[in-house]
Amino acid sequence: MSYLGPEFEPVPQRRSRRGPFTVALAALVPAVLAGWLVYEVVGDSGGSGPSAQAAGASGHSAAPSSPRAKGGAEGAGSPSASGRTDGKDPDSLRGKVVVIDPGHNQGNFKHPTEINRRVDIGTNSKECDTTGTATNAGYPEARFTLDVSRRLRTLLEERGATVKLTHDGDRPWGPCVTERAEIGNKAHADAALSIHADGSAVGNRGFHVILPDAVHSGTADTRAIAGPSRDLGVDIKDGFARATGTAPSNYIGGGTGLDVRKDLGGLNLSTVPKVFIECGNMRDSKDAALLTSAAWRQKAAEGMSEGIVSFLRG
């Protein structure tokens, strides 16, 4: 559709005889119209009024490009709905339940009667709990495990997981190993991790992850969870090694960083995928230097988190 302009009126036709003036006028009108259109299109193409609209419609002025045109398909290379582009989507673990078990309790040594009570772990009976170990300088395992557990909880909650600790420094002793397993079972945890540090001989260094054996004895039956627990353990081992830069144990597991046991009540009585991790040897000065470092403990928590995330994402 041609645009005639807001003030242009076509010349009405007459029935009168065409004289020289009429012929001249007839020749003049097309020239005036052509000149006006040239002015509107060329001389005023940068305006925002009707002239600019006409130019845009006729292809003389490029329209602004859209985000889709610049980036190809909409959403390509753009952040997720949460705004994260680093893979740590705060909704990535939503609906998942993780139970973290900080090994031992700093108050256990004040309650020898309670923690020495024997409990049934399926394959045999053991103490309700123990005091745990400590570095030569007196830094207790129970303090270490609670600190790392809290750090790990924060990381997993940032990804949307529901996280439950078997204790949070809020009880004078325990819980017993039977209760620790029961907490994970009742929570229907998708993954459970018990955090520890070892107390071995000087020169024994490194970490290892303890997996449940396929136990079927008394109240213990880990046959259904032994496979998934191994998968969880391998993922945690890999994540922990990457994040901390530490090597697998040089005294347990033959360098694999994995150990299978059937004498731990926290594993025997679990009905959900669960493993233990011994983060290092508190009795070796080099390992102790790592375990007592807040920066290293944060890396340890990050490695455990990455392992759990990998397992839960399948």
PDB file of C-alpha atoms in Angstrom:
ATOM      1  CA  MET A   1       0.000   0.000   0.000  1.00  0.00           C
ATOM      2  CA  SER A   2       1.398   3.381  -0.973  1.00  0.00           C
ATOM      3  CA  TYR A   3       1.421   6.179   1.547  1.00  0.00           C
ATOM      4  CA  LEU A   4       0.335   9.593   0.276  1.00  0.00           C
ATOM      5  CA  GLY A   5       1.172  11.708   3.284  1.00  0.00           C
ATOM      6  CA  PRO A   6      -1.074  13.509   5.769  1.00  0.00           C
ATOM      7  CA  GLU A   7      -1.659  16.715   3.775  1.00  0.00           C
ATOM      8  CA  PHE A   8      -1.717  15.550   0.159  1.00  0.00           C
ATOM      9  CA  GLU A   9      -5.058  15.636  -1.580  1.00  0.00           C
ATOM     10  CA  PRO A  10      -5.483  14.154  -5.064  1.00  0.00           C
ATOM     11  CA  VAL A  11      -6.511  16.647  -7.768  1.00  0.00           C
ATOM     12  CA  PRO A  12     -10.177  16.146  -8.711  1.00  0.00           C
ATOM     13  CA  GLN A  13     -10.886  15.296 -12.348  1.00  0.00           C
ATOM     14  CA  ARG A  14     -12.740  17.909 -14.483  1.00  0.00           C
ATOM     15  CA  ARG A  15     -15.011  17.400 -17.476  1.00  0.00           C
ATOM     16  CA  SER A  16     -14.078  20.734 -19.023  1.00  0.00           C
ATOM     17  CA  ARG A  17     -12.041  21.013 -22.149  1.00  0.00           C
ATOM     18  CA  ARG A  18      -8.333  20.489 -21.640  1.00  0.00           C
ATOM     19  CA  GLY A  19      -6.412  23.618 -22.454  1.00  0.00           C
ATOM     20  CA  PRO A  20      -2.691  24.378 -22.201  1.00  0.00           C
ATOM     21  CA  PHE A  21      -3.005  25.177 -18.471  1.00  0.00           C
ATOM     22  CA  THR A  22      -4.715  21.881 -17.788  1.00  0.00           C
ATOM     23  CA  VAL A  23      -2.060  19.940 -19.651  1.00  0.00           C
ATOM     24  CA  ALA A  24       0.713  21.715 -17.746  1.00  0.00           C
ATOM     25  CA  LEU A  25      -0.974  21.051 -14.435  1.00  0.00           C
ATOM     26  CA  ALA A  26      -1.386  17.412 -15.292  1.00  0.00           C
ATOM     27  CA  ALA A  27       2.313  17.142 -16.034  1.00  0.00           C
ATOM     28  CA  LEU A  28       3.244  18.965 -12.850  1.00  0.00           C
ATOM     29  CA  VAL A  29       1.321  16.767 -10.381  1.00  0.00           C
ATOM     30  CA  PRO A  30       3.371  13.552 -10.870  1.00  0.00           C
ATOM     31  CA  ALA A  31       6.600  15.543 -10.511  1.00  0.00           C
ATOM     32  CA  VAL A  32       5.456  17.084  -7.233  1.00  0.00           C
ATOM     33  CA  LEU A  33       4.356  13.706  -5.893  1.00  0.00           C
ATOM     34  CA  ALA A  34       7.660  12.059  -6.808  1.00  0.00           C
ATOM     35  CA  GLY A  35       9.661  14.834  -5.187  1.00  0.00           C
ATOM     36  CA  TRP A  36       7.625  14.654  -1.970  1.00  0.00           C
ATOM     37  CA  LEU A  37       8.132  10.886  -1.696  1.00  0.00           C
ATOM     38  CA  VAL A  38      11.893  11.222  -2.200  1.00  0.00           C
ATOM     39  CA  TYR A  39      12.048  13.789   0.600  1.00  0.00           C
ATOM     40  CA  GLU A  40       9.957  11.671   2.958  1.00  0.00           C
ATOM     41  CA  VAL A  41      11.950   8.478   2.400  1.00  0.00           C
ATOM     42  CA  VAL A  42      15.473   9.871   2.187  1.00  0.00           C
ATOM     43  CA  GLY A  43      15.482  13.181   3.966  1.00  0.00           C
ATOM     44  CA  ASP A  44      13.438  12.149   6.985  1.00  0.00           C
ATOM     45  CA  SER A  45      14.285   8.417   7.334  1.00  0.00           C
ATOM     46  CA  GLY A  46      15.695   8.846  10.851  1.00  0.00           C
ATOM     47  CA  GLY A  47      12.458  10.172  12.359  1.00  0.00           C
ATOM     48  CA  SER A  48       9.929   8.346  14.505  1.00  0.00           C
ATOM     49  CA  GLY A  49       6.797   9.462  12.769  1.00  0.00           C
ATOM     50  CA  PRO A  50       4.928   8.081   9.791  1.00  0.00           C
ATOM     51  CA  SER A  51       7.923   8.499   7.493  1.00  0.00           C
ATOM     52  CA  ALA A  52      10.077   6.182   9.576  1.00  0.00           C
ATOM     53  CA  GLN A  53       7.246   3.677   9.747  1.00  0.00           C
ATOM     54  CA  ALA A  54       6.936   3.717   6.000  1.00  0.00           C
ATOM     55  CA  ALA A  55      10.664   3.230   5.569  1.00  0.00           C
ATOM     56  CA  GLY A  56      10.654   0.294   7.947  1.00  0.00           C
ATOM     57  CA  ALA A  57       7.761  -1.295   6.148  1.00  0.00           C
ATOM     58  CA  SER A  58       9.457  -0.923   2.798  1.00  0.00           C
ATOM     59  CA  GLY A  59      12.768  -2.438   4.035  1.00  0.00           C
ATOM     60  CA  HIS A  60      14.841   0.772   4.066  1.00  0.00           C
ATOM     61  CA  SER A  61      15.479   0.672   7.847  1.00  0.00           C
ATOM     62  CA  ALA A  62      16.729  -2.431   9.728  1.00  0.00           C
ATOM     63  CA  ALA A  63      14.622  -3.465  12.724  1.00  0.00           C
ATOM     64  CA  PRO A  64      16.416  -3.986  16.106  1.00  0.00           C
ATOM     65  CA  SER A  65      17.574  -7.594  16.539  1.00  0.00           C
ATOM     66  CA  SER A  66      15.887  -9.667  19.284  1.00  0.00           C
ATOM     67  CA  PRO A  67      17.664 -11.777  21.926  1.00  0.00           C
ATOM     68  CA  ARG A  68      16.555 -14.865  20.021  1.00  0.00           C
ATOM     69  CA  ALA A  69      18.138 -13.531  16.815  1.00  0.00           C
ATOM     70  CA  LYS A  70      21.399 -12.764  18.602  1.00  0.00           C
ATOM     71  CA  GLY A  71      21.675 -16.008  20.472  1.00  0.00           C
ATOM     72  CA  GLY A  72      20.059 -18.462  18.121  1.00  0.00           C
ATOM     73  CA  ALA A  73      17.407 -20.633  19.733  1.00  0.00           C
ATOM     74  CA  GLU A  74      15.882 -19.024  22.782  1.00  0.00           C
ATOM     75  CA  GLY A  75      17.624 -20.099  25.972  1.00  0.00           C
ATOM     76  CA  ALA A  76      20.771 -21.412  24.291  1.00  0.00           C
ATOM     77  CA  GLY A  77      23.714 -20.676  26.553  1.00  0.00           C
ATOM     78  CA  SER A  78      21.520 -18.822  29.006  1.00  0.00           C
ATOM     79  CA  PRO A  79      21.291 -19.415  32.765  1.00  0.00           C
ATOM     80  CA  SER A  80      18.773 -21.884  34.144  1.00  0.00           C
ATOM     81  CA  ALA A  81      15.558 -20.672  35.725  1.00  0.00           C
ATOM     82  CA  SER A  82      17.480 -20.312  38.965  1.00  0.00           C
ATOM     83  CA  GLY A  83      20.082 -18.077  37.324  1.00  0.00           C
ATOM     84  CA  ARG A  84      22.949 -20.542  37.931  1.00  0.00           C
ATOM     85  CA  THR A  85      25.307 -21.528  35.115  1.00  0.00           C
ATOM     86  CA  ASP A  86      27.858 -23.484  37.183  1.00  0.00           C
ATOM     87  CA  GLY A  87      25.847 -26.686  37.485  1.00  0.00           C
ATOM     88  CA  LYS A  88      25.081 -26.023  41.161  1.00  0.00           C
ATOM     89  CA  ASP A  89      21.390 -25.468  40.654  1.00  0.00           C
ATOM     90  CA  PRO A  90      19.719 -24.851  44.038  1.00  0.00           C
ATOM     91  CA  ASP A  91      16.879 -27.099  42.920  1.00  0.00           C
ATOM     92  CA  SER A  92      19.037 -29.965  41.641  1.00  0.00           C
ATOM     93  CA  LEU A  93      18.516 -32.083  44.799  1.00  0.00           C
ATOM     94  CA  ARG A  94      15.019 -30.960  45.666  1.00  0.00           C
ATOM     95  CA  GLY A  95      13.040 -33.895  47.015  1.00  0.00           C
ATOM     96  CA  LYS A  96      16.181 -35.792  48.036  1.00  0.00           C
ATOM     97  CA  VAL A  97      16.891 -36.655  51.679  1.00  0.00           C
ATOM     98  CA  VAL A  98      20.434 -37.006  52.991  1.00  0.00           C
ATOM     99  CA  VAL A  99      21.316 -38.128  56.510  1.00  0.00           C
ATOM    100  CA  ILE A 100      24.739 -37.121  57.864  1.00  0.00           C
ATOM    101  CA  ASP A 101      26.121 -38.942  60.873  1.00  0.00           C
ATOM    102  CA  PRO A 102      28.884 -37.048  62.733  1.00  0.00           C
ATOM    103  CA  GLY A 103      30.943 -39.828  64.285  1.00  0.00           C
ATOM    104  CA  HIS A 104      31.038 -40.010  68.115  1.00  0.00           C
ATOM    105  CA  ASN A 105      30.164 -37.150  70.487  1.00  0.00           C
ATOM    106  CA  GLN A 106      32.449 -34.818  72.441  1.00  0.00           C
ATOM    107  CA  GLY A 107      30.504 -35.625  75.613  1.00  0.00           C
ATOM    108  CA  ASN A 108      30.873 -39.408  75.338  1.00  0.00           C
ATOM    109  CA  PHE A 109      33.855 -39.564  77.689  1.00  0.00           C
ATOM    110  CA  LYS A 110      31.675 -38.163  80.488  1.00  0.00           C
ATOM    111  CA  HIS A 111      29.150 -40.982  80.079  1.00  0.00           C
ATOM    112  CA  PRO A 112      31.086 -44.279  80.136  1.00  0.00           C
ATOM    113  CA  THR A 113      28.159 -46.305  81.494  1.00  0.00           C
ATOM    114  CA  GLU A 114      25.820 -45.215  78.714  1.00  0.00           C
ATOM    115  CA  ILE A 115      28.216 -45.587  75.811  1.00  0.00           C
ATOM    116  CA  ASN A 116      29.674 -48.904  76.981  1.00  0.00           C
ATOM    117  CA  ARG A 117      26.271 -50.545  77.027  1.00  0.00           C
ATOM    118  CA  ARG A 118      26.157 -53.444  74.534  1.00  0.00           C
ATOM    119  CA  VAL A 119      23.768 -53.259  71.597  1.00  0.00           C
ATOM    120  CA  ASP A 120      22.836 -55.810  68.935  1.00  0.00           C
ATOM    121  CA  ILE A 121      24.224 -55.036  65.475  1.00  0.00           C
ATOM    122  CA  GLY A 122      23.011 -58.213  63.779  1.00  0.00           C
ATOM    123  CA  THR A 123      26.296 -60.062  63.416  1.00  0.00           C
ATOM    124  CA  ASN A 124      27.257 -59.604  67.075  1.00  0.00           C
ATOM    125  CA  SER A 125      27.004 -57.056  69.886  1.00  0.00           C
ATOM    126  CA  LYS A 126      29.106 -53.933  70.333  1.00  0.00           C
ATOM    127  CA  GLU A 127      29.346 -50.839  72.514  1.00  0.00           C
ATOM    128  CA  CYS A 128      26.577 -48.309  72.122  1.00  0.00           C
ATOM    129  CA  ASP A 129      29.220 -45.790  70.999  1.00  0.00           C
ATOM    130  CA  THR A 130      32.853 -44.870  71.650  1.00  0.00           C
ATOM    131  CA  THR A 131      34.772 -41.702  72.452  1.00  0.00           C
ATOM    132  CA  GLY A 132      36.632 -41.661  69.158  1.00  0.00           C
ATOM    133  CA  THR A 133      40.266 -40.668  68.729  1.00  0.00           C
ATOM    134  CA  ALA A 134      42.175 -37.368  68.766  1.00  0.00           C
ATOM    135  CA  THR A 135      45.339 -35.780  67.418  1.00  0.00           C
ATOM    136  CA  ASN A 136      48.467 -35.845  69.581  1.00  0.00           C
ATOM    137  CA  ALA A 137      47.742 -32.209  70.399  1.00  0.00           C
ATOM    138  CA  GLY A 138      44.279 -33.114  71.691  1.00  0.00           C
ATOM    139  CA  TYR A 139      41.989 -32.118  68.804  1.00  0.00           C
ATOM    140  CA  PRO A 140      39.112 -34.640  69.151  1.00  0.00           C
ATOM    141  CA  GLU A 141      37.650 -36.674  66.346  1.00  0.00           C
ATOM    142  CA  ALA A 142      34.135 -35.806  67.531  1.00  0.00           C
ATOM    143  CA  ARG A 143      34.853 -32.104  67.120  1.00  0.00           C
ATOM    144  CA  PHE A 144      36.225 -32.704  63.632  1.00  0.00           C
ATOM    145  CA  THR A 145      33.277 -34.811  62.496  1.00  0.00           C
ATOM    146  CA  LEU A 146      30.667 -32.339  63.716  1.00  0.00           C
ATOM    147  CA  ASP A 147      32.391 -29.414  62.017  1.00  0.00           C
ATOM    148  CA  VAL A 148      32.656 -31.207  58.666  1.00  0.00           C
ATOM    149  CA  SER A 149      29.064 -32.446  58.973  1.00  0.00           C
ATOM    150  CA  ARG A 150      27.760 -28.923  59.425  1.00  0.00           C
ATOM    151  CA  ARG A 151      29.749 -27.715  56.445  1.00  0.00           C
ATOM    152  CA  LEU A 152      28.428 -30.585  54.343  1.00  0.00           C
ATOM    153  CA  ARG A 153      24.851 -29.883  55.428  1.00  0.00           C
ATOM    154  CA  THR A 154      25.160 -26.280  54.223  1.00  0.00           C
ATOM    155  CA  LEU A 155      26.469 -27.349  50.818  1.00  0.00           C
ATOM    156  CA  LEU A 156      23.728 -29.918  50.268  1.00  0.00           C
ATOM    157  CA  GLU A 157      20.961 -27.604  51.430  1.00  0.00           C
ATOM    158  CA  GLU A 158      22.197 -25.007  48.946  1.00  0.00           C
ATOM    159  CA  ARG A 159      21.339 -27.550  46.254  1.00  0.00           C
ATOM    160  CA  GLY A 160      17.837 -28.099  47.616  1.00  0.00           C
ATOM    161  CA  ALA A 161      18.335 -31.329  49.568  1.00  0.00           C
ATOM    162  CA  THR A 162      16.624 -32.038  52.866  1.00  0.00           C
ATOM    163  CA  VAL A 163      19.453 -32.805  55.305  1.00  0.00           C
ATOM    164  CA  LYS A 164      19.221 -34.398  58.738  1.00  0.00           C
ATOM    165  CA  LEU A 165      22.073 -34.889  61.211  1.00  0.00           C
ATOM    166  CA  THR A 166      21.968 -37.786  63.642  1.00  0.00           C
ATOM    167  CA  HIS A 167      23.077 -35.253  66.267  1.00  0.00           C
ATOM    168  CA  ASP A 168      24.120 -31.621  66.151  1.00  0.00           C
ATOM    169  CA  GLY A 169      26.052 -31.192  69.386  1.00  0.00           C
ATOM    170  CA  ASP A 170      22.678 -30.938  71.076  1.00  0.00           C
ATOM    171  CA  ARG A 171      22.830 -34.034  73.289  1.00  0.00           C
ATOM    172  CA  PRO A 172      25.243 -34.969  76.102  1.00  0.00           C
ATOM    173  CA  TRP A 173      26.306 -38.309  74.605  1.00  0.00           C
ATOM    174  CA  GLY A 174      25.615 -40.720  71.752  1.00  0.00           C
ATOM    175  CA  PRO A 175      23.446 -41.597  70.010  1.00  0.00           C
ATOM    176  CA  CYS A 176      24.090 -45.335  69.995  1.00  0.00           C
ATOM    177  CA  VAL A 177      25.089 -46.867  66.684  1.00  0.00           C
ATOM    178  CA  THR A 178      21.693 -48.571  66.486  1.00  0.00           C
ATOM    179  CA  GLU A 179      19.900 -45.232  66.758  1.00  0.00           C
ATOM    180  CA  ARG A 180      22.212 -43.640  64.208  1.00  0.00           C
ATOM    181  CA  ALA A 181      21.157 -46.252  61.664  1.00  0.00           C
ATOM    182  CA  GLU A 182      17.510 -45.940  62.670  1.00  0.00           C
ATOM    183  CA  ILE A 183      17.509 -42.185  62.049  1.00  0.00           C
ATOM    184  CA  GLY A 184      18.510 -42.732  58.420  1.00  0.00           C
ATOM    185  CA  ASN A 185      15.966 -45.520  58.009  1.00  0.00           C
ATOM    186  CA  LYS A 186      13.069 -43.517  59.421  1.00  0.00           C
ATOM    187  CA  ALA A 187      13.986 -40.546  57.232  1.00  0.00           C
ATOM    188  CA  HIS A 188      13.898 -42.844  54.150  1.00  0.00           C
ATOM    189  CA  ALA A 189      17.201 -41.267  53.206  1.00  0.00           C
ATOM    190  CA  ASP A 190      18.305 -41.393  49.607  1.00  0.00           C
ATOM    191  CA  ALA A 191      21.892 -41.419  50.903  1.00  0.00           C
ATOM    192  CA  ALA A 192      23.505 -41.563  54.340  1.00  0.00           C
ATOM    193  CA  LEU A 193      27.105 -40.839  55.304  1.00  0.00           C
ATOM    194  CA  SER A 194      28.902 -41.359  58.611  1.00  0.00           C
ATOM    195  CA  ILE A 195      31.948 -39.099  58.985  1.00  0.00           C
ATOM    196  CA  HIS A 196      35.038 -40.174  60.931  1.00  0.00           C
ATOM    197  CA  ALA A 197      38.807 -39.790  61.239  1.00  0.00           C
ATOM    198  CA  ASP A 198      41.101 -42.711  62.026  1.00  0.00           C
ATOM    199  CA  GLY A 199      43.543 -43.240  64.880  1.00  0.00           C
ATOM    200  CA  SER A 200      46.288 -45.415  63.404  1.00  0.00           C
ATOM    201  CA  ALA A 201      50.080 -45.598  63.601  1.00  0.00           C
ATOM    202  CA  VAL A 202      52.416 -42.813  62.543  1.00  0.00           C
ATOM    203  CA  GLY A 203      53.180 -43.041  58.820  1.00  0.00           C
ATOM    204  CA  ASN A 204      49.744 -44.435  57.998  1.00  0.00           C
ATOM    205  CA  ARG A 205      48.152 -41.758  55.892  1.00  0.00           C
ATOM    206  CA  GLY A 206      45.240 -41.044  53.604  1.00  0.00           C
ATOM    207  CA  PHE A 207      41.477 -41.559  53.562  1.00  0.00           C
ATOM    208  CA  HIS A 208      39.252 -44.518  52.882  1.00  0.00           C
ATOM    209  CA  VAL A 209      35.537 -45.151  52.474  1.00  0.00           C
ATOM    210  CA  ILE A 210      33.959 -48.109  54.293  1.00  0.00           C
ATOM    211  CA  LEU A 211      31.253 -50.031  52.459  1.00  0.00           C
ATOM    212  CA  PRO A 212      28.700 -52.440  53.952  1.00  0.00           C
ATOM    213  CA  ASP A 213      29.155 -56.113  53.201  1.00  0.00           C
ATOM    214  CA  ALA A 214      26.112 -58.148  52.183  1.00  0.00           C
ATOM    215  CA  VAL A 215      24.989 -59.103  55.683  1.00  0.00           C
ATOM    216  CA  HIS A 216      21.952 -61.225  56.537  1.00  0.00           C
ATOM    217  CA  SER A 217      22.008 -62.056  60.216  1.00  0.00           C
ATOM    218  CA  GLY A 218      19.509 -61.447  63.009  1.00  0.00           C
ATOM    219  CA  THR A 219      18.080 -57.946  62.636  1.00  0.00           C
ATOM    220  CA  ALA A 220      20.638 -57.011  59.989  1.00  0.00           C
ATOM    221  CA  ASP A 221      20.005 -57.369  56.258  1.00  0.00           C
ATOM    222  CA  THR A 222      22.074 -55.222  53.912  1.00  0.00           C
ATOM    223  CA  ARG A 223      21.643 -57.332  50.784  1.00  0.00           C
ATOM    224  CA  ALA A 224      19.415 -54.768  49.114  1.00  0.00           C
ATOM    225  CA  ILE A 225      21.625 -51.790  49.889  1.00  0.00           C
ATOM    226  CA  ALA A 226      25.098 -53.271  49.423  1.00  0.00           C
ATOM    227  CA  GLY A 227      25.173 -52.467  45.694  1.00  0.00           C
ATOM    228  CA  PRO A 228      23.830 -48.903  45.908  1.00  0.00           C
ATOM    229  CA  SER A 229      26.076 -48.266  48.904  1.00  0.00           C
ATOM    230  CA  ARG A 230      29.115 -49.260  46.861  1.00  0.00           C
ATOM    231  CA  ASP A 231      28.073 -46.817  44.143  1.00  0.00           C
ATOM    232  CA  LEU A 232      27.682 -44.097  46.777  1.00  0.00           C
ATOM    233  CA  GLY A 233      31.064 -44.945  48.269  1.00  0.00           C
ATOM    234  CA  VAL A 234      32.869 -44.825  44.934  1.00  0.00           C
ATOM    235  CA  ASP A 235      31.336 -41.443  44.101  1.00  0.00           C
ATOM    236  CA  ILE A 236      32.313 -40.031  47.492  1.00  0.00           C
ATOM    237  CA  LYS A 237      35.835 -41.448  47.187  1.00  0.00           C
ATOM    238  CA  ASP A 238      36.292 -39.807  43.790  1.00  0.00           C
ATOM    239  CA  GLY A 239      34.830 -36.473  44.870  1.00  0.00           C
ATOM    240  CA  PHE A 240      36.850 -36.404  48.078  1.00  0.00           C
ATOM    241  CA  ALA A 241      40.119 -37.137  46.283  1.00  0.00           C
ATOM    242  CA  ARG A 242      39.519 -34.407  43.710  1.00  0.00           C
ATOM    243  CA  ALA A 243      38.474 -31.737  46.191  1.00  0.00           C
ATOM    244  CA  THR A 244      41.132 -32.335  48.837  1.00  0.00           C
ATOM    245  CA  GLY A 245      44.023 -33.530  46.686  1.00  0.00           C
ATOM    246  CA  THR A 246      44.769 -36.252  49.238  1.00  0.00           C
ATOM    247  CA  ALA A 247      45.573 -39.836  48.336  1.00  0.00           C
ATOM    248  CA  PRO A 248      43.671 -42.969  49.329  1.00  0.00           C
ATOM    249  CA  SER A 249      44.854 -44.797  52.432  1.00  0.00           C
ATOM    250  CA  ASN A 250      48.282 -46.426  52.262  1.00  0.00           C
ATOM    251  CA  TYR A 251      47.380 -48.930  54.983  1.00  0.00           C
ATOM    252  CA  ILE A 252      43.769 -50.020  54.292  1.00  0.00           C
ATOM    253  CA  GLY A 253      42.100 -50.961  51.026  1.00  0.00           C
ATOM    254  CA  GLY A 254      45.190 -51.745  48.969  1.00  0.00           C
ATOM    255  CA  GLY A 255      45.330 -48.239  47.515  1.00  0.00           C
ATOM    256  CA  THR A 256      41.717 -48.328  46.283  1.00  0.00           C
ATOM    257  CA  GLY A 257      40.390 -46.045  49.014  1.00  0.00           C
ATOM    258  CA  LEU A 258      37.633 -48.607  49.675  1.00  0.00           C
ATOM    259  CA  ASP A 259      37.149 -51.116  52.492  1.00  0.00           C
ATOM    260  CA  VAL A 260      34.276 -53.578  53.018  1.00  0.00           C
ATOM    261  CA  ARG A 261      33.191 -54.450  56.568  1.00  0.00           C
ATOM    262  CA  LYS A 262      30.447 -56.394  58.319  1.00  0.00           C
ATOM    263  CA  ASP A 263      31.193 -55.432  61.922  1.00  0.00           C
ATOM    264  CA  LEU A 264      29.804 -51.882  62.006  1.00  0.00           C
ATOM    265  CA  GLY A 265      26.315 -51.483  63.419  1.00  0.00           C
ATOM    266  CA  GLY A 266      25.784 -48.182  61.621  1.00  0.00           C
ATOM    267  CA  LEU A 267      26.060 -50.058  58.323  1.00  0.00           C
ATOM    268  CA  ASN A 268      24.634 -53.470  59.270  1.00  0.00           C
ATOM    269  CA  LEU A 269      21.363 -51.993  60.496  1.00  0.00           C
ATOM    270  CA  SER A 270      20.878 -49.526  57.656  1.00  0.00           C
ATOM    271  CA  THR A 271      18.080 -50.072  55.155  1.00  0.00           C
ATOM    272  CA  VAL A 272      19.166 -47.110  53.004  1.00  0.00           C
ATOM    273  CA  PRO A 273      22.395 -46.643  50.984  1.00  0.00           C
ATOM    274  CA  LYS A 274      25.058 -45.734  53.531  1.00  0.00           C
ATOM    275  CA  VAL A 275      28.839 -45.585  53.870  1.00  0.00           C
ATOM    276  CA  PHE A 276      31.473 -44.399  56.339  1.00  0.00           C
ATOM    277  CA  ILE A 277      34.438 -42.208  55.479  1.00  0.00           C
ATOM    278  CA  GLU A 278      37.668 -42.089  57.447  1.00  0.00           C
ATOM    279  CA  CYS A 279      39.056 -38.726  56.351  1.00  0.00           C
ATOM    280  CA  GLY A 280      42.626 -39.262  57.521  1.00  0.00           C
ATOM    281  CA  ASN A 281      44.803 -40.485  60.369  1.00  0.00           C
ATOM    282  CA  MET A 282      44.699 -38.136  63.345  1.00  0.00           C
ATOM    283  CA  ARG A 283      47.810 -39.770  64.848  1.00  0.00           C
ATOM    284  CA  ASP A 284      50.026 -38.911  61.898  1.00  0.00           C
ATOM    285  CA  SER A 285      51.366 -35.363  62.074  1.00  0.00           C
ATOM    286  CA  LYS A 286      50.987 -34.698  58.339  1.00  0.00           C
ATOM    287  CA  ASP A 287      47.397 -35.906  58.230  1.00  0.00           C
ATOM    288  CA  ALA A 288      46.674 -34.119  61.509  1.00  0.00           C
ATOM    289  CA  ALA A 289      47.838 -30.833  59.975  1.00  0.00           C
ATOM    290  CA  LEU A 290      45.160 -31.256  57.318  1.00  0.00           C
ATOM    291  CA  LEU A 291      42.387 -32.386  59.639  1.00  0.00           C
ATOM    292  CA  THR A 292      42.913 -29.402  61.947  1.00  0.00           C
ATOM    293  CA  SER A 293      42.831 -26.905  59.058  1.00  0.00           C
ATOM    294  CA  ALA A 294      39.477 -25.169  58.567  1.00  0.00           C
ATOM    295  CA  ALA A 295      40.265 -24.577  54.904  1.00  0.00           C
ATOM    296  CA  TRP A 296      40.970 -28.273  54.354  1.00  0.00           C
ATOM    297  CA  ARG A 297      37.822 -29.299  56.232  1.00  0.00           C
ATOM    298  CA  GLN A 298      35.833 -27.124  53.842  1.00  0.00           C
ATOM    299  CA  LYS A 299      37.443 -28.909  50.898  1.00  0.00           C
ATOM    300  CA  ALA A 300      36.622 -32.235  52.549  1.00  0.00           C
ATOM    301  CA  ALA A 301      32.964 -31.220  52.848  1.00  0.00           C
ATOM    302  CA  GLU A 302      32.945 -30.086  49.222  1.00  0.00           C
ATOM    303  CA  GLY A 303      34.355 -33.403  48.079  1.00  0.00           C
ATOM    304  CA  MET A 304      31.739 -35.350  50.029  1.00  0.00           C
ATOM    305  CA  SER A 305      29.021 -33.099  48.641  1.00  0.00           C
ATOM    306  CA  GLU A 306      30.147 -33.638  45.064  1.00  0.00           C
ATOM    307  CA  GLY A 307      30.182 -37.375  45.613  1.00  0.00           C
ATOM    308  CA  ILE A 308      26.672 -37.403  47.073  1.00  0.00           C
ATOM    309  CA  VAL A 309      25.363 -35.184  44.283  1.00  0.00           C
ATOM    310  CA  SER A 310      26.882 -37.475  41.666  1.00  0.00           C
ATOM    311  CA  PHE A 311      25.267 -40.504  43.295  1.00  0.00           C
ATOM    312  CA  LEU A 312      21.836 -38.903  43.651  1.00  0.00           C
ATOM    313  CA  ARG A 313      21.815 -37.643  40.076  1.00  0.00           C
ATOM    314  CA  GLY A 314      22.650 -41.135  38.863  1.00  0.00           C
TER     315      GLY A 314
END
